[in-house]
PDB file of C-alpha atoms in Angstrom:
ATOM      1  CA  UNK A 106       0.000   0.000   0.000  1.00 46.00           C
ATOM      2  CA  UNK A 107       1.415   3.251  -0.608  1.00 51.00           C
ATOM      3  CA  UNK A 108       0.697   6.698   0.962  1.00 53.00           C
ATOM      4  CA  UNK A 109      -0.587   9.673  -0.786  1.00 65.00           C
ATOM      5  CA  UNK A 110       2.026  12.640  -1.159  1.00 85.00           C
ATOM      6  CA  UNK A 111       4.184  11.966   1.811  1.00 96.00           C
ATOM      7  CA  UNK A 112       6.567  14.637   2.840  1.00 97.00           C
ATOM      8  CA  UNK A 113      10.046  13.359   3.475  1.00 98.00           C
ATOM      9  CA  UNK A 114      12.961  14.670   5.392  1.00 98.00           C
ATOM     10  CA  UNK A 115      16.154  14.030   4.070  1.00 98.00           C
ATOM     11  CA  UNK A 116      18.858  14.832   5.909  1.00 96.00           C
ATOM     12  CA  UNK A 117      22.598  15.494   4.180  1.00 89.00           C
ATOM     13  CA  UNK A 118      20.291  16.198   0.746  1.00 92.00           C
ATOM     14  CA  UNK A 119      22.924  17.888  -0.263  1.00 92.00           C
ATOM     15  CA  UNK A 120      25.640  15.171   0.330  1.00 90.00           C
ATOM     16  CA  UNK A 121      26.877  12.312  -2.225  1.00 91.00           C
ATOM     17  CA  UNK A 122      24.732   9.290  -1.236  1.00 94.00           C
ATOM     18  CA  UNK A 123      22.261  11.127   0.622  1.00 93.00           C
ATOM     19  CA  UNK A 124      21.449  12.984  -2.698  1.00 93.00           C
ATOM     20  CA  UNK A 125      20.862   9.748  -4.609  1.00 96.00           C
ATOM     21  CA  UNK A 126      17.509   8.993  -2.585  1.00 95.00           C
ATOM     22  CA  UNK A 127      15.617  12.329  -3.563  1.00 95.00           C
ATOM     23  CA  UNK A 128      14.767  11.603  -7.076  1.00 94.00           C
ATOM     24  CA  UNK A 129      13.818   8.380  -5.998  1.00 96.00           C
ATOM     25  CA  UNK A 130      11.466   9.993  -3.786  1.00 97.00           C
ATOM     26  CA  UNK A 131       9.909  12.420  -6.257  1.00 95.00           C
ATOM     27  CA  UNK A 132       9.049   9.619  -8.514  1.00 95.00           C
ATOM     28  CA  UNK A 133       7.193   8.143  -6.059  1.00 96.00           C
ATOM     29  CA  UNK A 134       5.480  11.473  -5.485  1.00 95.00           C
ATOM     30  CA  UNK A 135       6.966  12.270  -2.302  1.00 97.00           C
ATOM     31  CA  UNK A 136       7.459  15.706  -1.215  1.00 96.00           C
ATOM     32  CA  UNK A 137      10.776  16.124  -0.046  1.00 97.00           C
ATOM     33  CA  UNK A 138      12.328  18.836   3.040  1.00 97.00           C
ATOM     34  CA  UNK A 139      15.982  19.017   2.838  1.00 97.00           C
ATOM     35  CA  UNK A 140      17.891  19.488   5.760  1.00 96.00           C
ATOM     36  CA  UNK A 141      21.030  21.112   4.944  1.00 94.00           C
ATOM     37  CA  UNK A 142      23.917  22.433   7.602  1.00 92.00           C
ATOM     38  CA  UNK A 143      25.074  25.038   5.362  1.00 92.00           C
ATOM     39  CA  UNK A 144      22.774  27.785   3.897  1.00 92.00           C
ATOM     40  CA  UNK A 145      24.637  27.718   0.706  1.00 94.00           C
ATOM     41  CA  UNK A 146      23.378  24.328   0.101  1.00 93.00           C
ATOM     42  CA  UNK A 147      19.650  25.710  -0.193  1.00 94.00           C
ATOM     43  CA  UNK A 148      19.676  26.380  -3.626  1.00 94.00           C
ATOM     44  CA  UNK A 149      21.243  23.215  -4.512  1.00 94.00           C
ATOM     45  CA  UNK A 150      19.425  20.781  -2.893  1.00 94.00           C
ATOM     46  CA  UNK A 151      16.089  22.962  -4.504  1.00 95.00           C
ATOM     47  CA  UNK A 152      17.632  21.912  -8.030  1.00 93.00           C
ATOM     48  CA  UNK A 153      17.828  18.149  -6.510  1.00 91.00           C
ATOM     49  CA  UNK A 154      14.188  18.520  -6.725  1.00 92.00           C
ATOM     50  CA  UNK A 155      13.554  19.492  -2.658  1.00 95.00           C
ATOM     51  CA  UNK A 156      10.134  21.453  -2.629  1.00 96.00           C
ATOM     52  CA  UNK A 157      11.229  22.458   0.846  1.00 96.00           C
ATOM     53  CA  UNK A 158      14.779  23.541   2.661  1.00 96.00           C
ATOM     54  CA  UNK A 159      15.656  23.843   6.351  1.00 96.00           C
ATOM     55  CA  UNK A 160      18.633  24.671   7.633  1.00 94.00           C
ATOM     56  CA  UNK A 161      19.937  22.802  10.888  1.00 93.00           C
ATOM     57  CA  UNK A 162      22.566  20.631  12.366  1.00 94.00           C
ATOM     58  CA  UNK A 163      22.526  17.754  14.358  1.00 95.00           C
ATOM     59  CA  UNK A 164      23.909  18.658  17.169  1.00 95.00           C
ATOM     60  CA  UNK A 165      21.281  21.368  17.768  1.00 95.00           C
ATOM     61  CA  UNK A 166      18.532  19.720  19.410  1.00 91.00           C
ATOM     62  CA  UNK A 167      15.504  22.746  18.678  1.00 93.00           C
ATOM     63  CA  UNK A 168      17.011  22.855  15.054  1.00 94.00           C
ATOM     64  CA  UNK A 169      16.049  19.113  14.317  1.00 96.00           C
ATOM     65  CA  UNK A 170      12.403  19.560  16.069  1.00 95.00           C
ATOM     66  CA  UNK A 171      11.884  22.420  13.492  1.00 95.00           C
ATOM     67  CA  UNK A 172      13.068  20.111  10.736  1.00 96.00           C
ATOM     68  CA  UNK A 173      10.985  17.212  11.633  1.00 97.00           C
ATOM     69  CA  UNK A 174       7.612  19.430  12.502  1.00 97.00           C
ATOM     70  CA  UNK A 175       4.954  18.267  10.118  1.00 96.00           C
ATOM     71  CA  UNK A 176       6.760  15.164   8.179  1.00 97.00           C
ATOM     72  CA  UNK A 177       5.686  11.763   7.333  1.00 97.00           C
ATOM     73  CA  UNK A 178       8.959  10.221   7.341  1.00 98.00           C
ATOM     74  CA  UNK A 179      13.052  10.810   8.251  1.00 98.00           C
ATOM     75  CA  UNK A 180      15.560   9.468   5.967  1.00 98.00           C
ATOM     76  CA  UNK A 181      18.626   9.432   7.777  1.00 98.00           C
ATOM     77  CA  UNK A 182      22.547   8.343   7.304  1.00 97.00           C
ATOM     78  CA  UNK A 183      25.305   9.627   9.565  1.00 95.00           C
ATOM     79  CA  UNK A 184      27.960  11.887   8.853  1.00 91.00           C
ATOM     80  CA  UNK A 185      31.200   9.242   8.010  1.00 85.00           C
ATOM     81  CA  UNK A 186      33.933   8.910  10.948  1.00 90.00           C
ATOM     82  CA  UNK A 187      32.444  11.308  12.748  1.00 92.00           C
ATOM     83  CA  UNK A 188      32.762  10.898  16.932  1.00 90.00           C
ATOM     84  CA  UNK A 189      29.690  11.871  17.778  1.00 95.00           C
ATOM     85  CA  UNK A 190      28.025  10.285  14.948  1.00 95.00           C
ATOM     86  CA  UNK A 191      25.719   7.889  17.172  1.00 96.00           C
ATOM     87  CA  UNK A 192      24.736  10.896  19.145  1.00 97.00           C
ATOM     88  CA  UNK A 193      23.672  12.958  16.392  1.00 97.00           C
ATOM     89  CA  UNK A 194      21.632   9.726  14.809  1.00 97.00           C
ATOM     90  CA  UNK A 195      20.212   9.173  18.156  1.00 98.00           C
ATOM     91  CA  UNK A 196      18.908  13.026  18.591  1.00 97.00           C
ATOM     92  CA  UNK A 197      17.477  12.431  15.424  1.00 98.00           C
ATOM     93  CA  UNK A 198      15.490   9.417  16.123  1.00 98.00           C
ATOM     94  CA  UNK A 199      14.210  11.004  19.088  1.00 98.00           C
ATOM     95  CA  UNK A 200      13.083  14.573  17.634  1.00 98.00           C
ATOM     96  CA  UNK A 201      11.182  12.504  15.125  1.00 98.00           C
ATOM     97  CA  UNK A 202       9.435  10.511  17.669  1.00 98.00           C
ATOM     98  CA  UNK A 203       8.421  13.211  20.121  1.00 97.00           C
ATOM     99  CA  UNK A 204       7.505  14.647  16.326  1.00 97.00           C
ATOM    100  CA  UNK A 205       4.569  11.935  15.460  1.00 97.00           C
ATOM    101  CA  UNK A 206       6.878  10.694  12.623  1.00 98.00           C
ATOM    102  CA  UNK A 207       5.900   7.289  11.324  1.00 97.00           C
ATOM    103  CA  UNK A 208       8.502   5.854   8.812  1.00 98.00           C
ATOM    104  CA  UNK A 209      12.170   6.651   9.820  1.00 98.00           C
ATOM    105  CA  UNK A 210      14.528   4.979   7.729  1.00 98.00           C
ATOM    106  CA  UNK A 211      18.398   4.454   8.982  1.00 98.00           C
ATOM    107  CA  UNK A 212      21.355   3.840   6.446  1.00 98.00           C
ATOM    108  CA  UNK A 213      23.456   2.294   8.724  1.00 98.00           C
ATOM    109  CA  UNK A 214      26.207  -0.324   7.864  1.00 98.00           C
ATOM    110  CA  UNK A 215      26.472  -3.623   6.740  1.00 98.00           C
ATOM    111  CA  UNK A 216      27.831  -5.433   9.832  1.00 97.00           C
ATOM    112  CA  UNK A 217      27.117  -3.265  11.988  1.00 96.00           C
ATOM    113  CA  UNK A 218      28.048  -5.560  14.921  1.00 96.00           C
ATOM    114  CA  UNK A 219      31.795  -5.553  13.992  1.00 95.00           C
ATOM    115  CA  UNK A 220      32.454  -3.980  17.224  1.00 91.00           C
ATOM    116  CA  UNK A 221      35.508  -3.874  16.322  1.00 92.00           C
ATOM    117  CA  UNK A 222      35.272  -1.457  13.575  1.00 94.00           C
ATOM    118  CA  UNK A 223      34.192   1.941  15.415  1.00 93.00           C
ATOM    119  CA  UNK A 224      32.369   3.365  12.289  1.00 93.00           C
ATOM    120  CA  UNK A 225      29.915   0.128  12.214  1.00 95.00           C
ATOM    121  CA  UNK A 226      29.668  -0.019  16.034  1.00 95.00           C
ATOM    122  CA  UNK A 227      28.938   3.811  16.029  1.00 96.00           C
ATOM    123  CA  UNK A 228      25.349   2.838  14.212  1.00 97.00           C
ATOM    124  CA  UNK A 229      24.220   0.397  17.081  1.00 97.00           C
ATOM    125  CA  UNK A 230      23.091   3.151  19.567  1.00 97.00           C
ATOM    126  CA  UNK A 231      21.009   4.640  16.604  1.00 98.00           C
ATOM    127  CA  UNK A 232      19.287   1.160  15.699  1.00 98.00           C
ATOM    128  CA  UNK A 233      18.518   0.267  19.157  1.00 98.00           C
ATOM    129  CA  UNK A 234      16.965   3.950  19.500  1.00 98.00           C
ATOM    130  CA  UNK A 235      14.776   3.025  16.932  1.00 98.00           C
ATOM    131  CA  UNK A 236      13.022   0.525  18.441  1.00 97.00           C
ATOM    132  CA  UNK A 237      12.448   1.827  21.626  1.00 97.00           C
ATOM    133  CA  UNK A 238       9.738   4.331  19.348  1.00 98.00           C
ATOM    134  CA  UNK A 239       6.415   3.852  17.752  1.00 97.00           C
ATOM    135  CA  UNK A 240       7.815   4.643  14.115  1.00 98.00           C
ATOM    136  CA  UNK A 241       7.786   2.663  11.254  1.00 98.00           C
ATOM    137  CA  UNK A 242      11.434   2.278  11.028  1.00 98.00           C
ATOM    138  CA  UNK A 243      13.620   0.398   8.143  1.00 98.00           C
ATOM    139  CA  UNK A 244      16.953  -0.385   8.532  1.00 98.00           C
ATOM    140  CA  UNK A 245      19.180  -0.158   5.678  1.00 98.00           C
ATOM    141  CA  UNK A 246      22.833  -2.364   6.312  1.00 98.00           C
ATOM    142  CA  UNK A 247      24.371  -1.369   2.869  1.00 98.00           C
ATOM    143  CA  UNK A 248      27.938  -2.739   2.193  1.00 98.00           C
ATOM    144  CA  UNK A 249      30.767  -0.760   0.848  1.00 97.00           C
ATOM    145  CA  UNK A 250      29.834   1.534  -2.205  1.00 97.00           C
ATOM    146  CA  UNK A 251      30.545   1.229  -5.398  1.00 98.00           C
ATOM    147  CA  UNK A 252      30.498   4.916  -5.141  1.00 97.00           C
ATOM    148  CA  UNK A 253      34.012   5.486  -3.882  1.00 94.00           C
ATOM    149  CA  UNK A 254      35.592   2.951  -7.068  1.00 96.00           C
ATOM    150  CA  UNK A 255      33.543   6.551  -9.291  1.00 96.00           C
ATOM    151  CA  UNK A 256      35.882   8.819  -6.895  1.00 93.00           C
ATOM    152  CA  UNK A 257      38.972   6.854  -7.783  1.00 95.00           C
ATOM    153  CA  UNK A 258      37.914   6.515 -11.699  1.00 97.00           C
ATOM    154  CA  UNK A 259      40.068   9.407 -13.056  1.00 96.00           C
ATOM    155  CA  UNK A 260      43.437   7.942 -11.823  1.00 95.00           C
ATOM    156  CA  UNK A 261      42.493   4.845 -12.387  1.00 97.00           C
ATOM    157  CA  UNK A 262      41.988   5.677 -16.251  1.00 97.00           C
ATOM    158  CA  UNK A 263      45.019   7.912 -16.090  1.00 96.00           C
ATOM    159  CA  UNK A 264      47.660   5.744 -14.383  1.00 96.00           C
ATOM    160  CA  UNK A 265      45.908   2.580 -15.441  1.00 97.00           C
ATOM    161  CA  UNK A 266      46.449   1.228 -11.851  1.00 97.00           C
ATOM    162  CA  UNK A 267      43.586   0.669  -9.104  1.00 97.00           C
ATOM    163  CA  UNK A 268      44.930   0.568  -5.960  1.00 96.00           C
ATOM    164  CA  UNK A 269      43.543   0.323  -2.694  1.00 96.00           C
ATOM    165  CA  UNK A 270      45.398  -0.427   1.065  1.00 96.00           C
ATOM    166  CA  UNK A 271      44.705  -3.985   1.324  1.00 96.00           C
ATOM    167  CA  UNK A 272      45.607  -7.085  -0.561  1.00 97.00           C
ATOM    168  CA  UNK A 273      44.021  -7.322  -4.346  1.00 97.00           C
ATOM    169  CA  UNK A 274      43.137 -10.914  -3.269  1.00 98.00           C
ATOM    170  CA  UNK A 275      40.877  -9.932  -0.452  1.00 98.00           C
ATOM    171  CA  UNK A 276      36.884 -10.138  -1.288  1.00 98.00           C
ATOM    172  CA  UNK A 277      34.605  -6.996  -0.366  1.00 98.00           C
ATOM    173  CA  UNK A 278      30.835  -6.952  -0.782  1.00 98.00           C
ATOM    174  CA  UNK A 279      29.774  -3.772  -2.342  1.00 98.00           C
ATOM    175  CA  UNK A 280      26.363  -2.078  -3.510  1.00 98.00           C
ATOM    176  CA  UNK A 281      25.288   0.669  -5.881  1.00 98.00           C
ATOM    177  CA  UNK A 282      24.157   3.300  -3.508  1.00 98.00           C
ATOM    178  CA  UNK A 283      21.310   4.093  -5.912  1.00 98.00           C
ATOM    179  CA  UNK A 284      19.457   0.606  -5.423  1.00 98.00           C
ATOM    180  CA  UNK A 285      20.312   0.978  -1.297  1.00 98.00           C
ATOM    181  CA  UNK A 286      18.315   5.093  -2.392  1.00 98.00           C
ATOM    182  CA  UNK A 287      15.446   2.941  -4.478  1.00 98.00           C
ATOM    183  CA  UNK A 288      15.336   0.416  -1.684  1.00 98.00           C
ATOM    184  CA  UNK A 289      15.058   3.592   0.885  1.00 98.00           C
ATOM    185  CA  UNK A 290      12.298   5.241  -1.343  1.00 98.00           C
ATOM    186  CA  UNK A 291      10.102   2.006  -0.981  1.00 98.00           C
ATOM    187  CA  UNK A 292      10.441   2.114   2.439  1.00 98.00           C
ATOM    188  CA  UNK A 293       9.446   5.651   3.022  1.00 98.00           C
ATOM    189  CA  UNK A 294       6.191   5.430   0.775  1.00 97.00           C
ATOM    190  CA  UNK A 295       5.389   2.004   1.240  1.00 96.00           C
ATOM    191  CA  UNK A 296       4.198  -0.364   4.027  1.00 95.00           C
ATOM    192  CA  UNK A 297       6.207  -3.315   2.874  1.00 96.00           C
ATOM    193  CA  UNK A 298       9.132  -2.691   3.963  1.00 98.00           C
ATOM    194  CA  UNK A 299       8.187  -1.129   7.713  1.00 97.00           C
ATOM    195  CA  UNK A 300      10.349  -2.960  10.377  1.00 98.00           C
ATOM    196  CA  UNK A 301      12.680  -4.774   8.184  1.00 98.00           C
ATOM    197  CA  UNK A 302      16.480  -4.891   8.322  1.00 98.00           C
ATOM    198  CA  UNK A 303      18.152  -5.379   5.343  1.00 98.00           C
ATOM    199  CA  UNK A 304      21.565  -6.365   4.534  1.00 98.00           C
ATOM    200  CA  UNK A 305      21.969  -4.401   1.266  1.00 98.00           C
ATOM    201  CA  UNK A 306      24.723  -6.317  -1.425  1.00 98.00           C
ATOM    202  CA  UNK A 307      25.028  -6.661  -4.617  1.00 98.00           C
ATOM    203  CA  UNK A 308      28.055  -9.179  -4.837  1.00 97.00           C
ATOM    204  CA  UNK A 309      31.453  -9.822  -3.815  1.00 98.00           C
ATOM    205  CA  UNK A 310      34.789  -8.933  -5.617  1.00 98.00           C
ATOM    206  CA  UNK A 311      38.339  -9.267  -5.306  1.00 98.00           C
ATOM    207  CA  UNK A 312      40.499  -6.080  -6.826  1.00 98.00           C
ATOM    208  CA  UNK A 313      42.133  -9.082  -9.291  1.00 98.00           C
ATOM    209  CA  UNK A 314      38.644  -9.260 -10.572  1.00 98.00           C
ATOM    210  CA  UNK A 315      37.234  -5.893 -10.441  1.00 98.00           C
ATOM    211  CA  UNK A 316      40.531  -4.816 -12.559  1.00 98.00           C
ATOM    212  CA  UNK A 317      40.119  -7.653 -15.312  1.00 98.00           C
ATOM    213  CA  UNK A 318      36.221  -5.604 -15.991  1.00 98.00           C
ATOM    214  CA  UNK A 319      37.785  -2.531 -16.021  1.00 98.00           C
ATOM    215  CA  UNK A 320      40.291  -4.122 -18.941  1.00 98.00           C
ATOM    216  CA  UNK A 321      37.343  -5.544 -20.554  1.00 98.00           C
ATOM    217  CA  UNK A 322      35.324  -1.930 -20.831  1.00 98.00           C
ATOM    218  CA  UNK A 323      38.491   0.039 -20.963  1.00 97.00           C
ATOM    219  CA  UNK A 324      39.847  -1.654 -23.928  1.00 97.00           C
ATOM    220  CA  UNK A 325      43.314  -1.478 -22.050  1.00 97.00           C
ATOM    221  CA  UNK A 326      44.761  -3.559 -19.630  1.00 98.00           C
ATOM    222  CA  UNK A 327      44.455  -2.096 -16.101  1.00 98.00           C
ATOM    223  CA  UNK A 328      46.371  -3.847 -13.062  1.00 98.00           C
ATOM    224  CA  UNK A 329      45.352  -4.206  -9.531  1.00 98.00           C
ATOM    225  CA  UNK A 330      47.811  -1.924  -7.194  1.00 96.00           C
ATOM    226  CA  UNK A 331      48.494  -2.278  -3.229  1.00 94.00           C
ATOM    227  CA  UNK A 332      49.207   0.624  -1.922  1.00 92.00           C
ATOM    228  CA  UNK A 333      50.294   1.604   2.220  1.00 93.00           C
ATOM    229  CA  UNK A 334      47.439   3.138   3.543  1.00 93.00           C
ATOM    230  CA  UNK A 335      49.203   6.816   4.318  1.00 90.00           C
ATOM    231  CA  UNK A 336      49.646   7.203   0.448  1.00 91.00           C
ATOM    232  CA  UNK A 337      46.774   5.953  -0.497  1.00 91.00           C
ATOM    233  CA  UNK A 338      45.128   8.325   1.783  1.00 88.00           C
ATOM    234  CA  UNK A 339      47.364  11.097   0.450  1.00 88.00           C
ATOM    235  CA  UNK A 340      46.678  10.638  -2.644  1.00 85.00           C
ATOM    236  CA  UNK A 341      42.794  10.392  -2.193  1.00 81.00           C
ATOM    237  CA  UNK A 342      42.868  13.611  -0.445  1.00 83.00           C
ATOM    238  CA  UNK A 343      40.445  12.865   2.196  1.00 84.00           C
ATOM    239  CA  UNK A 344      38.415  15.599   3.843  1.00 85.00           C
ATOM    240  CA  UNK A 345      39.373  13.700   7.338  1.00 89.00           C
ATOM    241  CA  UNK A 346      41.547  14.698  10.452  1.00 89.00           C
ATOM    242  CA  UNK A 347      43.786  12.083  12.069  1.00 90.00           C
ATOM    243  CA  UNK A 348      41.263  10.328  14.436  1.00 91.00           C
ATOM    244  CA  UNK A 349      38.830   9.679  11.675  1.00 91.00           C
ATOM    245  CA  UNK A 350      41.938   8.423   9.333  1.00 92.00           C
ATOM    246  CA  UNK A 351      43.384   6.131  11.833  1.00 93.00           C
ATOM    247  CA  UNK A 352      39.325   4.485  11.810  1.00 92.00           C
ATOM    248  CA  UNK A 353      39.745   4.092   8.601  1.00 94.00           C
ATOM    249  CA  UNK A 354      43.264   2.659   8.360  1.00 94.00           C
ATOM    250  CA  UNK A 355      41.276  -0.142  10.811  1.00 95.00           C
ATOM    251  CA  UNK A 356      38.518  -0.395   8.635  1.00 95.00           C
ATOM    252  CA  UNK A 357      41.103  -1.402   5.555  1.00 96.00           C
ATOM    253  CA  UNK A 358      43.205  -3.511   7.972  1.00 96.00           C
ATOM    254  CA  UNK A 359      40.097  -5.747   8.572  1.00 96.00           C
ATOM    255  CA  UNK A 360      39.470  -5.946   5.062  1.00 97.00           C
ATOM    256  CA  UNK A 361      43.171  -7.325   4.373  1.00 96.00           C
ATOM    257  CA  UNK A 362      42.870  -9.904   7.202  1.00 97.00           C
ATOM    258  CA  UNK A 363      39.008 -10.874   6.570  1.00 97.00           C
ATOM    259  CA  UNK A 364      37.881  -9.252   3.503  1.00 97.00           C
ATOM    260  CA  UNK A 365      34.064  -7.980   3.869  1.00 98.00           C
ATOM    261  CA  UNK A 366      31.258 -10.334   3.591  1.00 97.00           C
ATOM    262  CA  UNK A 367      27.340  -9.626   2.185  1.00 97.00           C
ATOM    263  CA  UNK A 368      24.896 -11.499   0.275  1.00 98.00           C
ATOM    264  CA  UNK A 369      22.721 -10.503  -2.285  1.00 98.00           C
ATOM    265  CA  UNK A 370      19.090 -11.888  -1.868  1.00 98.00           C
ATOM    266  CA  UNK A 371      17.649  -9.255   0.165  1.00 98.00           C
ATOM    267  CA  UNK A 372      18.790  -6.597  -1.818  1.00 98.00           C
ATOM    268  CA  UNK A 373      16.971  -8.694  -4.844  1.00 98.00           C
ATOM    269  CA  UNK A 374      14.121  -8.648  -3.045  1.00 98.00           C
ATOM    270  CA  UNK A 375      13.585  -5.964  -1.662  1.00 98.00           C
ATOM    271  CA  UNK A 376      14.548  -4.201  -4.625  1.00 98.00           C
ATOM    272  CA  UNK A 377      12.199  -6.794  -7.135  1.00 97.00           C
ATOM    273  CA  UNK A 378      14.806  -6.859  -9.904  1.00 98.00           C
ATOM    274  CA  UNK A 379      18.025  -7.823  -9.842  1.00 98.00           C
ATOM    275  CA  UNK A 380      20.240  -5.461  -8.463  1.00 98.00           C
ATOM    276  CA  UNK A 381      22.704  -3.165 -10.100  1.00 98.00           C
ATOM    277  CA  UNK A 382      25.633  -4.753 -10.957  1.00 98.00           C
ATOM    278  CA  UNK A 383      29.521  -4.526 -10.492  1.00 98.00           C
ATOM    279  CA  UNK A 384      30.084  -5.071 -13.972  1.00 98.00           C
ATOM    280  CA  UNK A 385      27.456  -2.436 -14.705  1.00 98.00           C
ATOM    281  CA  UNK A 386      28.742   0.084 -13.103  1.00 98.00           C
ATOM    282  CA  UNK A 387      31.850   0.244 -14.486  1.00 98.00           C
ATOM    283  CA  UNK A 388      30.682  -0.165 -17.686  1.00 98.00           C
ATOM    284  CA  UNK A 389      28.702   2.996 -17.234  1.00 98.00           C
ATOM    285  CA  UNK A 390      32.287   4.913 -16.111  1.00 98.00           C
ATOM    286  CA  UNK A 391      33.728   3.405 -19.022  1.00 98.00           C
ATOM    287  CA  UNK A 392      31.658   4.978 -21.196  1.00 97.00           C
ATOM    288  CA  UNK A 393      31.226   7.984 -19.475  1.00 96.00           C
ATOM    289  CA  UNK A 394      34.931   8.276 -20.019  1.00 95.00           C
ATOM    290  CA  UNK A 395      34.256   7.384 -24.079  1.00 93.00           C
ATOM    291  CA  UNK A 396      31.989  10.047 -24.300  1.00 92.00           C
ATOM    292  CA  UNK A 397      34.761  12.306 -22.646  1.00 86.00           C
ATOM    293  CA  UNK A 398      37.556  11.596 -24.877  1.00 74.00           C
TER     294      UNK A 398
END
């Protein structure tokens, strides 16, 4: 059953992945709010298609309560590495309850268990605020995105080398962040997804393999690098201090040791198609880059 014209906050509109979900919404005739930290963002998350902006942050308590007054639902992901990030999820969740919100939807992490891993534990306070409420909430546990291989495109297609800080032999799961955004959309509009938690994959890939596609759509042979993790930071110049690069460095040292599992089926299903492929999406950069050249 769907719902007539919801209106939809979306926090981060303005932000890479969190941008992905408001078309998604529109076509589903959802009104969406925006909730941007920066002013300048207004006019940019208008052109996104937001038929309302607020301006607020999350660690303002009275700014979310403005943001949530009068919404049907609360799409929500964290900002990455951040310390506070469970506290600023958690406020959330709670100024949409006391609100009368009644779909909140969570991108959290896949694993989100992996205690050991500070970035997924960070999302378990958030979660387990969720279900101490009376919202419809959906939990999203997408794996890593296929998203950050896009950031990494131009040197890949200039050096003809992807590297990454961890062994081209070790497996990752990883999901187009526009099915996990279509899978959110459903959610928000739709009943059948209310109090489901969804491990959101599309496959799993060693670098060895995700280089021998890139040959294939590339025409050109590109070769899977292994790089220490301070250059590879360096060279991705990452908009992150210290403390949030020495999570990550963790994050990539777990990958190395156990790689990063995930299954496809619920994304399938939830999605009702099969879901977006690794092979697709870099045949879509490929070509992107044909049409460049």
């Amino acid at each position: 059953m769907r719902a007539l014209n919801p209106t939809v906050l979306v926090v981060g509109a303005t932000g890479r992945f969190a941008g992905l979900i408001m078309p998604q919404l529109i076509r589903r005739n959802a009104s969406v709010r925006a909730l941007v930290r920066d002013p300048a963002n207004a006019e940019k998350a208008r052109r996104l298609g937001a038929s309302e902006v607020v301006t607020g942050d999350l660690r303002n308590a009275q700014s979310l309560e403005n943001a949530v007054e009068g919404v049907d639902g609360v799409f929500h992901i964290g900002p990455a590495f951040a310390p506070d990030e469970a506290a600023m999820g958690i406020a959330m969740v709670e100024a949409a309850a006391r609100a009368g919100v009644r779909k909140f939807v969570f991108s959290s992490v896949i694993q989100p268990t992996n205690t050991r891993l500070k970035n997924h534990a960070s999302k378990v306070p958030v979660e387990d605020a969720l279900y101490s409420t009376n919202m419809e909430y959906t939990i999203l546990h997408p794996a890593n995105f296929m998203q950050n291989i896009a950031a990494a495109w131009p040197a890949i297609v200039r050096d003809g080398v992807f590297s990454e800080p961890f062994p081209k032999t070790a497996k990752l799961a990883r999901v187009d962040y526009r099915d996990v955004a279509e899978v959110a959309a459903i959610a928000l509009t739709e009943a059948g997804l209310s109090y489901a938690t969804l491990e959101l994959c599309a496959g799993m890939h060693s670098r060895e393999e995700i280089v021998s596609m890139m040959s294939e759509e590339l025409g050109r042979p590109i070769s899977a690098g292994e790089t220490a993790f301070g250059e590879w930071a360096a060279n991705a110049r990452l908009p992150y201090d210290d403390r949030q690069l020495q999570m990550l460095a963790k994050v990539h040292d777990h990958y190395a040791r156990y790689g990063l599992g995930g299954n496809s089926l619920t994304l399938r299903a939830a999605l009702g198609r099969e879901p977006r492929s690794l092979r697709s999406f870099i045949r879509e950069l490929a070509l992107q880059t044909a049409q460049k050249a």
